[in-house]
Each structure stands twice: as C-alpha cells, then as structure tokens.
XYZ file of C-alpha atoms in Angstrom:
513
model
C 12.584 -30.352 -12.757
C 9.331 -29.277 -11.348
C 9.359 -29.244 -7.340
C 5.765 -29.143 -6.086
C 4.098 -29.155 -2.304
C 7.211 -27.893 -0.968
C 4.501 -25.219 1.197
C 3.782 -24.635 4.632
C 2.694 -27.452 6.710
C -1.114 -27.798 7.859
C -2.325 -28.669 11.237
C -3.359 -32.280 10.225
C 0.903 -32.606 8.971
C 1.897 -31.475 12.003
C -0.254 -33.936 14.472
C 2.056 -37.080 13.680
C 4.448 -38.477 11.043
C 3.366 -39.500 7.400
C 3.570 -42.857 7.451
C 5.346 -44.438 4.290
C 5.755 -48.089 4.284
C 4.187 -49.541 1.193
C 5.838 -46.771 -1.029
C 5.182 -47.625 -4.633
C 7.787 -48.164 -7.043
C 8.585 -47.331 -10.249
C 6.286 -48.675 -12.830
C 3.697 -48.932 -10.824
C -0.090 -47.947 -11.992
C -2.155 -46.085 -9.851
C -5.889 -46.629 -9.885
C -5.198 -48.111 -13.260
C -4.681 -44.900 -14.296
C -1.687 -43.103 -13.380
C 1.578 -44.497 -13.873
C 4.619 -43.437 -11.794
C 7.568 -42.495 -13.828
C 9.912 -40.868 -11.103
C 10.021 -39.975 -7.016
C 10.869 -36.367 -7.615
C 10.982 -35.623 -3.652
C 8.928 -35.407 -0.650
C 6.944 -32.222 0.640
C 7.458 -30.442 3.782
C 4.821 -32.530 5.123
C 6.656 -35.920 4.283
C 4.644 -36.776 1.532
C 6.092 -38.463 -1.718
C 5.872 -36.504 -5.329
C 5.954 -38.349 -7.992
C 6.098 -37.540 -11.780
C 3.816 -39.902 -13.461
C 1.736 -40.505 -16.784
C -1.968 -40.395 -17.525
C -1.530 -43.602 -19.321
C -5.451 -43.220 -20.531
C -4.691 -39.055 -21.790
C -0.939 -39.894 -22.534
C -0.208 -36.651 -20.221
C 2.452 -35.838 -17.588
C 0.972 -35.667 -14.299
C 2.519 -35.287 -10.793
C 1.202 -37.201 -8.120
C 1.501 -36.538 -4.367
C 0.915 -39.454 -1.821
C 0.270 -39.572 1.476
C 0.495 -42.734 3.967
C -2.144 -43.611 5.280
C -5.357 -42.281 3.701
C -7.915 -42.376 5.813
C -8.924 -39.879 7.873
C -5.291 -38.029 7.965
C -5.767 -37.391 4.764
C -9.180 -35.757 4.530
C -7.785 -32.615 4.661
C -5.952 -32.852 1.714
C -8.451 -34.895 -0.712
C -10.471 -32.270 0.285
C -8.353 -29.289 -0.301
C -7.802 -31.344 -3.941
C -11.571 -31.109 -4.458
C -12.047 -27.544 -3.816
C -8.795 -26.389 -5.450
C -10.368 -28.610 -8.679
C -13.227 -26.547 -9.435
C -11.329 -23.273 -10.093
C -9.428 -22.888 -13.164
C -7.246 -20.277 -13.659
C -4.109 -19.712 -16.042
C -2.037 -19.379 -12.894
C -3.725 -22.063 -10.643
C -1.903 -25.888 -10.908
C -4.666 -27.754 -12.114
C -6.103 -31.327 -9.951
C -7.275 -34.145 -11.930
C -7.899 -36.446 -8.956
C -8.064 -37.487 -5.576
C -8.295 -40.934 -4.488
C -8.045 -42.366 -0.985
C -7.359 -46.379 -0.717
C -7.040 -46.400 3.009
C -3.897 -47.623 3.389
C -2.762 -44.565 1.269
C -4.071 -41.467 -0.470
C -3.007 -39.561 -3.591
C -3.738 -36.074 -5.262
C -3.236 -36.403 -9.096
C -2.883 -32.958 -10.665
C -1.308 -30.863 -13.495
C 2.786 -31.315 -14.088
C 4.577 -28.167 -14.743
C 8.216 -28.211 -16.591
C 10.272 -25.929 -14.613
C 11.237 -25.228 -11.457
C 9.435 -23.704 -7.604
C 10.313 -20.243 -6.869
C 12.695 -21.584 -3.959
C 14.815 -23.181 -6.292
C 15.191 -20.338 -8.460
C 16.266 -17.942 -5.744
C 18.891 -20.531 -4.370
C 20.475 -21.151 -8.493
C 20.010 -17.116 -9.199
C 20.201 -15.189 -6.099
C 17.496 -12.310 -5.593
C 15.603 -11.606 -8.648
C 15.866 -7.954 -10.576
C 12.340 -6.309 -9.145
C 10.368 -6.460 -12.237
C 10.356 -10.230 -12.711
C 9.535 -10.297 -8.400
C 6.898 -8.383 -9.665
C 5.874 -10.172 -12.307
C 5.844 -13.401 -10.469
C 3.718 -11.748 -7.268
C 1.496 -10.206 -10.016
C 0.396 -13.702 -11.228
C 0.371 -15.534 -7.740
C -2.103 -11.827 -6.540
C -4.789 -13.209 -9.473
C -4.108 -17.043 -8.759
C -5.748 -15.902 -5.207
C -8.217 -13.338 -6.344
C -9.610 -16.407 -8.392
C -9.594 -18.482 -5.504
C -11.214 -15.721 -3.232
C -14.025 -15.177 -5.870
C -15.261 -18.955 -5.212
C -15.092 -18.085 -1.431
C -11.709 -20.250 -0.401
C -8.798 -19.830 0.955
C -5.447 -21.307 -0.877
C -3.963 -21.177 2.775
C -0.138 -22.152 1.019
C 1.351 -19.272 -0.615
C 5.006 -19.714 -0.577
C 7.659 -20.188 -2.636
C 8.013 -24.299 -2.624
C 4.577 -23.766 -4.398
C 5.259 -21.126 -6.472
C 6.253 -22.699 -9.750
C 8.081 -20.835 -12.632
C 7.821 -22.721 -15.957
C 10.266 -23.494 -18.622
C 7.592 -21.524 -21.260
C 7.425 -18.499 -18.645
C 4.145 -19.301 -17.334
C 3.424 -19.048 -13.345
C 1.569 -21.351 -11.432
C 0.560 -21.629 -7.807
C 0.096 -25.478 -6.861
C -0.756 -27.101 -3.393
C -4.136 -25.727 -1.918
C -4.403 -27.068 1.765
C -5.735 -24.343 4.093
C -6.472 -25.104 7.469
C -8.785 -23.157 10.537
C -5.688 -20.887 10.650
C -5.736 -19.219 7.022
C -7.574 -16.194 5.510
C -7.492 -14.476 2.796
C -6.308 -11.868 4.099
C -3.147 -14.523 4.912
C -3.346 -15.657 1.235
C -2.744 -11.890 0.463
C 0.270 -10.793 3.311
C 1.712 -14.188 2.039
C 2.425 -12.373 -1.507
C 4.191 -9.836 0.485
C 6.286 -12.800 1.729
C 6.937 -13.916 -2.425
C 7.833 -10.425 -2.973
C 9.967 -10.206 0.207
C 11.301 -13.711 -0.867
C 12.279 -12.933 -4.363
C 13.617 -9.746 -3.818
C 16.149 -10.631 -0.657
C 16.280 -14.170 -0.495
C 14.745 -14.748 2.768
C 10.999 -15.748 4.344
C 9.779 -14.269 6.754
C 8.414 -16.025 9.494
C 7.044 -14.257 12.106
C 4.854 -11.805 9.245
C 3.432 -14.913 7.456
C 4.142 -18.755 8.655
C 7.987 -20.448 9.903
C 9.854 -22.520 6.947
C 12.938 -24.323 6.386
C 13.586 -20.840 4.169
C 16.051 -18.709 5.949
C 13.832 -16.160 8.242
C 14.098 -12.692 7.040
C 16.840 -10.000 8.078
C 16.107 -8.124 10.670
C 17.087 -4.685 12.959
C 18.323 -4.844 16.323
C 14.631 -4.644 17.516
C 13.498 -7.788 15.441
C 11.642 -5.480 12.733
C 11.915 -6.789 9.186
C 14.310 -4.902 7.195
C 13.366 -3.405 4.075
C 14.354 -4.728 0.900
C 15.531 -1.631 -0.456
C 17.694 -1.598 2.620
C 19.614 -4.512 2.130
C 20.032 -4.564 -1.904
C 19.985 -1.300 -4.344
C 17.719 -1.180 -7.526
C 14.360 -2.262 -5.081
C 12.031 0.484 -6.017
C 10.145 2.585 -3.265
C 7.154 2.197 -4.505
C 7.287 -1.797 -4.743
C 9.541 -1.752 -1.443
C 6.490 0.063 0.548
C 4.081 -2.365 -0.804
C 6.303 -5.283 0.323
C 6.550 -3.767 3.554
C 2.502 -2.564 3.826
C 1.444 -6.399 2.870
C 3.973 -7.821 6.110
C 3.089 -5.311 8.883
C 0.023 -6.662 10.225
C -0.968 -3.101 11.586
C -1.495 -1.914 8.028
C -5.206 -3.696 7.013
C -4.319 -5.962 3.728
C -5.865 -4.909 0.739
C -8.549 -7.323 -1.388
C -6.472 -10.141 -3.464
C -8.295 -8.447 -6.830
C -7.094 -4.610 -5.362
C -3.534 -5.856 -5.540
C -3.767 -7.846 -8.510
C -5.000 -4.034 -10.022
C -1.614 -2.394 -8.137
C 0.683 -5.320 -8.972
C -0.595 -5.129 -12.652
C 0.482 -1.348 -12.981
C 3.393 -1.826 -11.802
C 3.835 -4.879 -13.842
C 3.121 -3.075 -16.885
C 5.607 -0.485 -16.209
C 8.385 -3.019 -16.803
C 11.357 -1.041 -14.872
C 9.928 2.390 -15.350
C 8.998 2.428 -11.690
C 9.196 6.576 -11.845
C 6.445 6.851 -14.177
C 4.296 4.821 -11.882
C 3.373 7.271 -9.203
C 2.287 6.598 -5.694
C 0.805 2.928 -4.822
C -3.087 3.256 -4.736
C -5.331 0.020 -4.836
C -9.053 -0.241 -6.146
C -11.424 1.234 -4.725
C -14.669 -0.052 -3.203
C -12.234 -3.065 -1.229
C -12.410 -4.001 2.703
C -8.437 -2.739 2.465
C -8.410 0.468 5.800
C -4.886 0.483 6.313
C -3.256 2.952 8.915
C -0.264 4.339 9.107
C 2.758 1.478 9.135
C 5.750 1.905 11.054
C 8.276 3.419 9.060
C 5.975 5.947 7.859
C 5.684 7.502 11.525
C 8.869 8.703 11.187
C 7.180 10.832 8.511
C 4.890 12.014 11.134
C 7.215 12.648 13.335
C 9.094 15.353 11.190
C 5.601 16.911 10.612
C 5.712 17.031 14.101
C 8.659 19.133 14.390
C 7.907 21.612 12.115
C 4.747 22.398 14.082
C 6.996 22.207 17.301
C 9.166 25.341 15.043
C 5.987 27.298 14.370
C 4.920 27.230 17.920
C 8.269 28.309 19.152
C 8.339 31.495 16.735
C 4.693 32.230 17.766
C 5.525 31.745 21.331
C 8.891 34.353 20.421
C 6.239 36.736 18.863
C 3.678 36.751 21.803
C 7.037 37.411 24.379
C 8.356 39.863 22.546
C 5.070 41.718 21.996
C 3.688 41.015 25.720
C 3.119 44.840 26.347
C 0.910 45.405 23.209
C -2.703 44.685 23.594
C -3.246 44.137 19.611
C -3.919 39.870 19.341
C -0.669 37.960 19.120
C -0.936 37.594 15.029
C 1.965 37.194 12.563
C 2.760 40.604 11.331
C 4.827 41.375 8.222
C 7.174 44.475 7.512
C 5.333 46.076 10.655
C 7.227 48.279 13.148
C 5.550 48.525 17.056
C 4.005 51.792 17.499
C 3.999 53.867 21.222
C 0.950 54.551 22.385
C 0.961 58.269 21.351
C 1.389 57.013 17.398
C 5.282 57.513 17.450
C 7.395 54.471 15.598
C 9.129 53.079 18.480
C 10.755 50.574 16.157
C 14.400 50.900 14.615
C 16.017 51.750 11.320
C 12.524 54.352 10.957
C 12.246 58.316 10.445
C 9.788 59.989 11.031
C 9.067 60.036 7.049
C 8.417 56.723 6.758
C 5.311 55.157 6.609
C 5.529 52.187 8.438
C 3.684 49.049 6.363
C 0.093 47.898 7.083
C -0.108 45.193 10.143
C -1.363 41.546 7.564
C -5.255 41.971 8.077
C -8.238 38.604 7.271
C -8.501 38.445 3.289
C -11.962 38.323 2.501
C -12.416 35.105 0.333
C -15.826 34.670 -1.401
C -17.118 31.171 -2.683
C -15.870 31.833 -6.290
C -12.527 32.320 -4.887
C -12.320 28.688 -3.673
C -12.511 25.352 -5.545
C -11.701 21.615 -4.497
C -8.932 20.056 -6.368
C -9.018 16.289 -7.404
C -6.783 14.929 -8.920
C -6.384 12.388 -10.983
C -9.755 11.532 -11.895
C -11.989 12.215 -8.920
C -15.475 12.003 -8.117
C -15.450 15.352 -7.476
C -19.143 15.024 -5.673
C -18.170 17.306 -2.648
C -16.970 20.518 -5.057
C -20.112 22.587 -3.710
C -18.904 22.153 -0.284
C -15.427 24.657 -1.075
C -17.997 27.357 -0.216
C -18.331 26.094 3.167
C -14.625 27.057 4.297
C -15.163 30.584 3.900
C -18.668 30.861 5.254
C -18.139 31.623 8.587
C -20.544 29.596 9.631
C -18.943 26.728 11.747
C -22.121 24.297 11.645
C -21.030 23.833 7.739
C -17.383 22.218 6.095
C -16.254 20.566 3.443
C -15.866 16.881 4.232
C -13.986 14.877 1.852
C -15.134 11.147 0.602
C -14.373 8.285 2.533
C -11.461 6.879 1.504
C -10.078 3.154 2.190
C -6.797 4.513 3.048
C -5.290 7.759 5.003
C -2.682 8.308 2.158
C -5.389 7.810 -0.608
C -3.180 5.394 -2.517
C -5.436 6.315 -6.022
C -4.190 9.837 -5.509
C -1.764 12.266 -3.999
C -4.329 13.798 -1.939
C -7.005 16.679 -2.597
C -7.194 20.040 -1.344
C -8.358 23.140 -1.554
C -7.045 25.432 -4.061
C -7.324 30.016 -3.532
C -7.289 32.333 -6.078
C -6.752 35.755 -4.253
C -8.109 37.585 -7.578
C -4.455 39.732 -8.082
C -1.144 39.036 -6.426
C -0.819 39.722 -3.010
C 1.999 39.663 -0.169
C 0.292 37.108 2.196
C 1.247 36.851 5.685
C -0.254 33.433 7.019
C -3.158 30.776 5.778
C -5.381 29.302 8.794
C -6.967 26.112 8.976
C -9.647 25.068 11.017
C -10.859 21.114 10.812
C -13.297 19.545 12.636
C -10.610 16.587 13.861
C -6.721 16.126 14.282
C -4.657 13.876 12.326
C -4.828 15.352 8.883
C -1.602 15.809 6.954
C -1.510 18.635 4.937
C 1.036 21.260 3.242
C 0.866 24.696 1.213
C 1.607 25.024 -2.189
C 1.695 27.926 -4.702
C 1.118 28.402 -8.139
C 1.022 30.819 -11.126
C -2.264 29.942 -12.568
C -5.092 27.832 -12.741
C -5.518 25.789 -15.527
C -8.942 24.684 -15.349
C -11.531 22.938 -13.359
C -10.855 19.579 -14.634
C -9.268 16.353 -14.263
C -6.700 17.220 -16.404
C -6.594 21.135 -14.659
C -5.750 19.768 -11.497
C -3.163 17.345 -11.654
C -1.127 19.908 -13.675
C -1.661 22.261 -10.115
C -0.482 18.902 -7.973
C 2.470 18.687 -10.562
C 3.348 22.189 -11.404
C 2.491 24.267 -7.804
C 5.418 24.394 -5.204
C 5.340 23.753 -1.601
C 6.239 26.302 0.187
C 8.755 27.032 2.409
C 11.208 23.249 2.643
C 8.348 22.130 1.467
C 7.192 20.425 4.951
C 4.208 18.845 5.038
C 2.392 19.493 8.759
C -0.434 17.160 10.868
C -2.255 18.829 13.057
C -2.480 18.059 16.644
C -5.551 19.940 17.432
C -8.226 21.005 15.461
C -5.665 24.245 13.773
C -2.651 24.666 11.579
C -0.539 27.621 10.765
C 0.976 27.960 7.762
C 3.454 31.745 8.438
C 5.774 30.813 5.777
C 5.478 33.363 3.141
C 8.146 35.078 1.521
C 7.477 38.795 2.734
C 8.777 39.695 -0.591
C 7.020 37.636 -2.868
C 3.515 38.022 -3.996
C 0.983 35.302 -4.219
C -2.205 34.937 -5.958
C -2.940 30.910 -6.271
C -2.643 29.533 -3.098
C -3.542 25.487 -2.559
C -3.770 24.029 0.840
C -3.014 20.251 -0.280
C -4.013 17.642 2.052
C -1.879 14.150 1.843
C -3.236 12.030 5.203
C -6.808 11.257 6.463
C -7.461 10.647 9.769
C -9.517 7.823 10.525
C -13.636 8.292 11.433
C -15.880 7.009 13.348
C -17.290 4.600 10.630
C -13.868 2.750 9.745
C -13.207 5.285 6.586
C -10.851 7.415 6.026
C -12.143 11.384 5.546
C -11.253 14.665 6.243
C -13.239 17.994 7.519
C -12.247 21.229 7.028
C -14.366 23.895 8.370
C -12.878 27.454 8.281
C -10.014 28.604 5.918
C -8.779 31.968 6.498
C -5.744 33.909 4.891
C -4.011 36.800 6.143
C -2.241 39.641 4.244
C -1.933 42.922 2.677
C-alpha cells in the first residue's frame, strides 16, 4: 500500500505538535467531496494519510490532514498550490487544498505501490541499475519543478513512491527558507546513497528516522562501492560528488542528462565512459575528497623527477654545460678525452639530446569526443617562442571536464626519433596532465581523435603529473625506442579567475636526437 509524506519535516512541523482531536472517521465526506476509505498512517510531521474516493470522479485519492488549519498550515496549502501547477509523469499530482480552520487537508493523486523506504527495508539495497533508474526519474521530477522556479524542498525516500505498474513518482512538496535547488539536487545523491546501501545520510542532506549513513573513523561517508560489490565507479563517484558539499552540484536538468546515460546503459556501466554533465549549467565543481588522493600520487611522481634531476645536477656539478637530461652521453675532459667508462678511444660517444625544432604544422589540438574545437589555431602558439601568446583552452564547468577525458596537444616529430624529455610551460599551476604516444595520426576529426585518446599509450606507469609551478618534465623516454607522435594529454583544469575552469599552455618544447 502506498505510503506518502513520510519526508523531512519543515520548520512550521517542527514549531509545536499537530494537533489531532476531531480526527475523522471512516466514512466520512470531506468537503462533500472526498470520502475517506482508510487511515493509511501518519507523516513524519504527525499528520494523518488517508486513502479516500473522489466520490464526484469515482477516483482514488489520498488525503493528508493536518490539525488545526489555520495559520500552521499555510505552509503546506501553499506548498499544495504551487506543487499543483506542474505536471509531470513523475510528479504526485494535487487536486486540492482546503483549510476549515479547525483542520486542513491536501487532496492529491493515489499511487498503488509502495515509498522507496519501504522497498529498501522488504528488499535490502537495490541492484545499481534500478537505484539508477529510480534517481533518474526523481533528477526530472525536480528539473520540472526547477523550470517553474520552486523548490520541492522533500526529496527522500518516504516520498519517493515506486508503483505497482513501474512508474515513479515524487509526492509531498513543502520547502521551507532552508531548501534550494541545489538541496533538491544533493538530496538525489541521498536516494542514490539510500537505495544503494540502505542508509540516509544526515549530515550531507537533512536528519531522518532512516538509519544515518556508514561512516570512517573520521565521520566521512563511506562509499557505496566500499561497503557492497557490483556499485559501479562511475555511479559510485556521482553518489559521492552530489553529497560532498565542496564539489558545486550540478543543474537538476544536467543530471537528469548524466542519470539518463547511465540509465540507458542498463548494467553496461563500462561502455559508459567517464561522468560528464551538460554543458552551459551553474555546476563548477572542484576537486572532492577522495580524488586528492589522486593528486597526491601526481605529487609523488614529480617529487621522483626532482630527485633524479637533483642526482643529475650533483653528479655533473663540475661541468659547466646546463643541468639537462642527457641520453646515451658519456662526460667529456676538458681536453676532448671520454672520461666516461666502458669507452675506447674508437667510439664515438652519442650526441648530448638537443631542442627539436617544432613548426606550427607539427602541432594540433586534440578534442575529443565532439569538441568545439574553436581554439585549434592557438596549437601554433606553443611553439612560437613568443611568451606573450598560448593556447588557452575553453572554459569548462568542471576541472575533470566530465563531457570528455581531457584535450591536449598532440606532436608529430615528422620521422621517428629517440626523444630525451618534453617541456611544458603554462601560464598557472594546477593542471593535470600526462604523456602519451602513438603510431599514427588518424585524422583531424572528431572521430581522429578519440581513436588517439583510445589507442595512444601513456608513457612510462602511465602517471599522470600536476604541476606545482608554472613547469613539468616529462624524462621518461625509453632511450631505445623511437617516437614520432607524441600527445601531451591534459586531464585537470585549474580553476580561473572568472569561476571557469581553463587551462594555458604557453611554451612546449621537446628534446632529443
């Protein structure tokens, strides 16, 4: 049986009990209209639910009552009103709201099934496609909502209602000065949480009888694919993304788009790719807390690189050549003699790595999947030498793209050659970014590059490094390998001055024989 306005409670609930003497009985006709069949329950709030009968439509209805009407009960009629005028295949619909004084009642739409809560405490967690399904539905319930300019201000799972025919609903409107969309939006990140573990949790959206969410020794939420196998990444880091209140919610229609894909991919979560939202939203999340541990390994490997430079410039302190990476070179005395080992005199010692001129029609932007691609004139300005000019990306709405798993900037040397190193020079710090090799290029095109993103390699471990100044290093080269496509692949924006998320890159430089 249908459970409905089991939500959170509203600051008018919470300033004093609901009063309930007079209670109607069974039988009973309300505004000679509506008669009650059956007390279902009362809501978190203390009010009754009733199923009852449009006796003039011959139509199920449930009715929710309040005692008294009056003024504690404006916020609710009027909640009613609003939540009236938008329809929606996923909205409860209200028929009426009446207040008699002594009482007040919301007349709306009965659904045959059962609330999300209920669900979860009969079935246990829910397989991650139907969690998706049901968040997709309850994402365009609010973007519906949002387009009128309101706030549904009770997303939660006593509200959520799963019907006997399938269908997904999302009853009870009654936002207070507390609620924003951008709640309405975190709060799906609570269904998803909900459906997928069992547990609410309080502290990242609102407290509820529900039991609170599990947690780490430091009171951080665990993830969901933490505490139960089969939870996707992908839907595990949007979960997480929508709860941590440092990562900037996305637009309810820009998850409705996300939730959709992945809805449509049924449990085909590999074929999915990253999580990207719409773009063109007020979503400018930053970098949540379990991702930092990313950073943090990017960190080390540009710890590594310094320590084998800082080896290099020791063990080369009495040379006055600059302290560059140097590859199948011996150190030469100062008369010309080979003063290194494992040398005769026969042998020619190999050429110290030397700047690779790069022209502009050696350089290209990749964008994949389908970008813009309105900054390709600007790959030019990387090996210009002039440092008033760079190639600065698009803002984005998010420093790991989310449409896309990043851009870059992709080399082709002209034949294959051993390479030593690859410099990059940006205007800021805080870009992510890794080097990747290829074969070939297969075309300037949509299509072209994301068969480089899918087909090139990463080289080395295939470590991806953020820079902590305004250079990175890349020395990694196999010594014995030769290289002629050569992409430097950026994966994280740093944040700018106006909000967005953009990178500049100003000087590329490659070193080799």
């Amino acid at each position: 049986m249908t459970q409905v306005g089991e939500g959170h409670e509203t600051a008018a609930d919470e300033a004093g009990p609901v009063m309930t003497f007079g209670a109607p009985t069974v039988g009973e006709i309300l505004a000679e209209r509506y008669q009650l069949e059956e007390h279902v329950n009362n809501d978190s709030a203390g009010r009754q639910v009733w199923r009852g009968i449009d006796v003039i439509l011959r139509r199920p209805v449930a009715v929710v009552l309040r005692y008294p009407g009056g003024d504690s009960a404006t916020e609710m009629l009027q909640a009613a009103v609003d939540a009236s005028r938008v329809i929606h295949p996923n909205l409860v619909g209200v028929y009426d709201a009446i207040d008699e004084g002594s009482r007040a009642y919301v007349v709306r739409e009965w659904v045959d099934g059962e609330a999300l809560r209920e669900l979860v405490a009969q079935e246990g967690p829910l397989d991650p496609a139907r969690a998706t399904a049901i968040a997709h539905s309850i994402a365009d319930a609010l973007a519906a909502v949002h387009a009128t300019g309101m706030v549904h201000g009770n997303v939660h799972p006593g509200t959520t209602l799963i019907g006997d025919d399938g269908r997904i609903v999302l009853a009870d409107a009654r936002a207070d000065s507390a609620d924003s969309t951008e709640t309405d939006v975190r709060s799906v990140g609570g269904i998803l949480y909900f459906s997928l573990t069992g547990h609410w949790p309080h502290a990242e959206i609102r407290g509820s009888a529900l039991p609170d969410a599990m947690r780490d020794s430091n009171g951080a939420v665990i993830p969901p694919r933490q505490i139960r196998a089969g939870v996707p990444a992908y839907l595990d880091d949007l979960t997480m993304d929508l709860l941590d209140k440092r990562v900037a919610s996305p637009e309810a229609d820009a998850l409705t788009a996300e939730l959709a894909r992945l809805d449509s991919a049924d449990d085909e979560y590999e074929d999915v790719g990253p999580l990207r939202f719409t773009q063109g939203t007020s979503a400018e999340p930053v970098r949540s807390t379990r991702k930092i541990v990313i950073g943090i390994g990017a960190l080390v490997v540009i710890a590594v690189i310094g320590l084998v430079f800082g080896i290099q410039a020791i063990s080369k302190s009495g040379d006055d050549t600059p302290s560059t990476t140097q590859a199948n070179t011996a150190p030469q005395d100062p008369a010309g003699g080979n003063t290194g080992t494992g040398n005769t005199d026969n042998e020619v010692p190999a050429a110290a790595p030397k700047k690779i001129a790069l022209t502009p029609d050696m350089v290209r932007i990749v964008d994949p999947p389908e970008g813009d691609r309105t900054d390709e004139g600007e790959a030019a300005y990387t090996v210009d030498d002039d440092k008033d000019t760079v190639w600065k990306t698009s803002g984005f709405l998010q420093a790991k793209f989310y449409n896309k798993p990043g851009m870059g900037l992709l080399i082709n040397l002209g034949t294959p050659r051993t390479v030593s190193e690859v410099r990059v020079e940006t205007s800021s710090p805080g870009i992510a970014m890794d080097i990747r090799t290829g074969t070939s290029d297969p075309g300037n095109s949509s299509e072209g590059d994301a068969k480089i993103v899918k087909d090139y390699k990463k080289l080395g471990d295939g470590d991806t490094a953020k820079t902590d100044g305004n250079n990175a290093v890349f020395p990694l080269f196999d010594e014995n390998q030769k290289y002629q496509y050569i992409l430097v692949f950026i994966t994280e924006l740093p944040r700018d001055s106006d909000g967005k998320y953009r990178a500049e890159i100003s000087k590329v430089e490659v070193y080799g024989n």
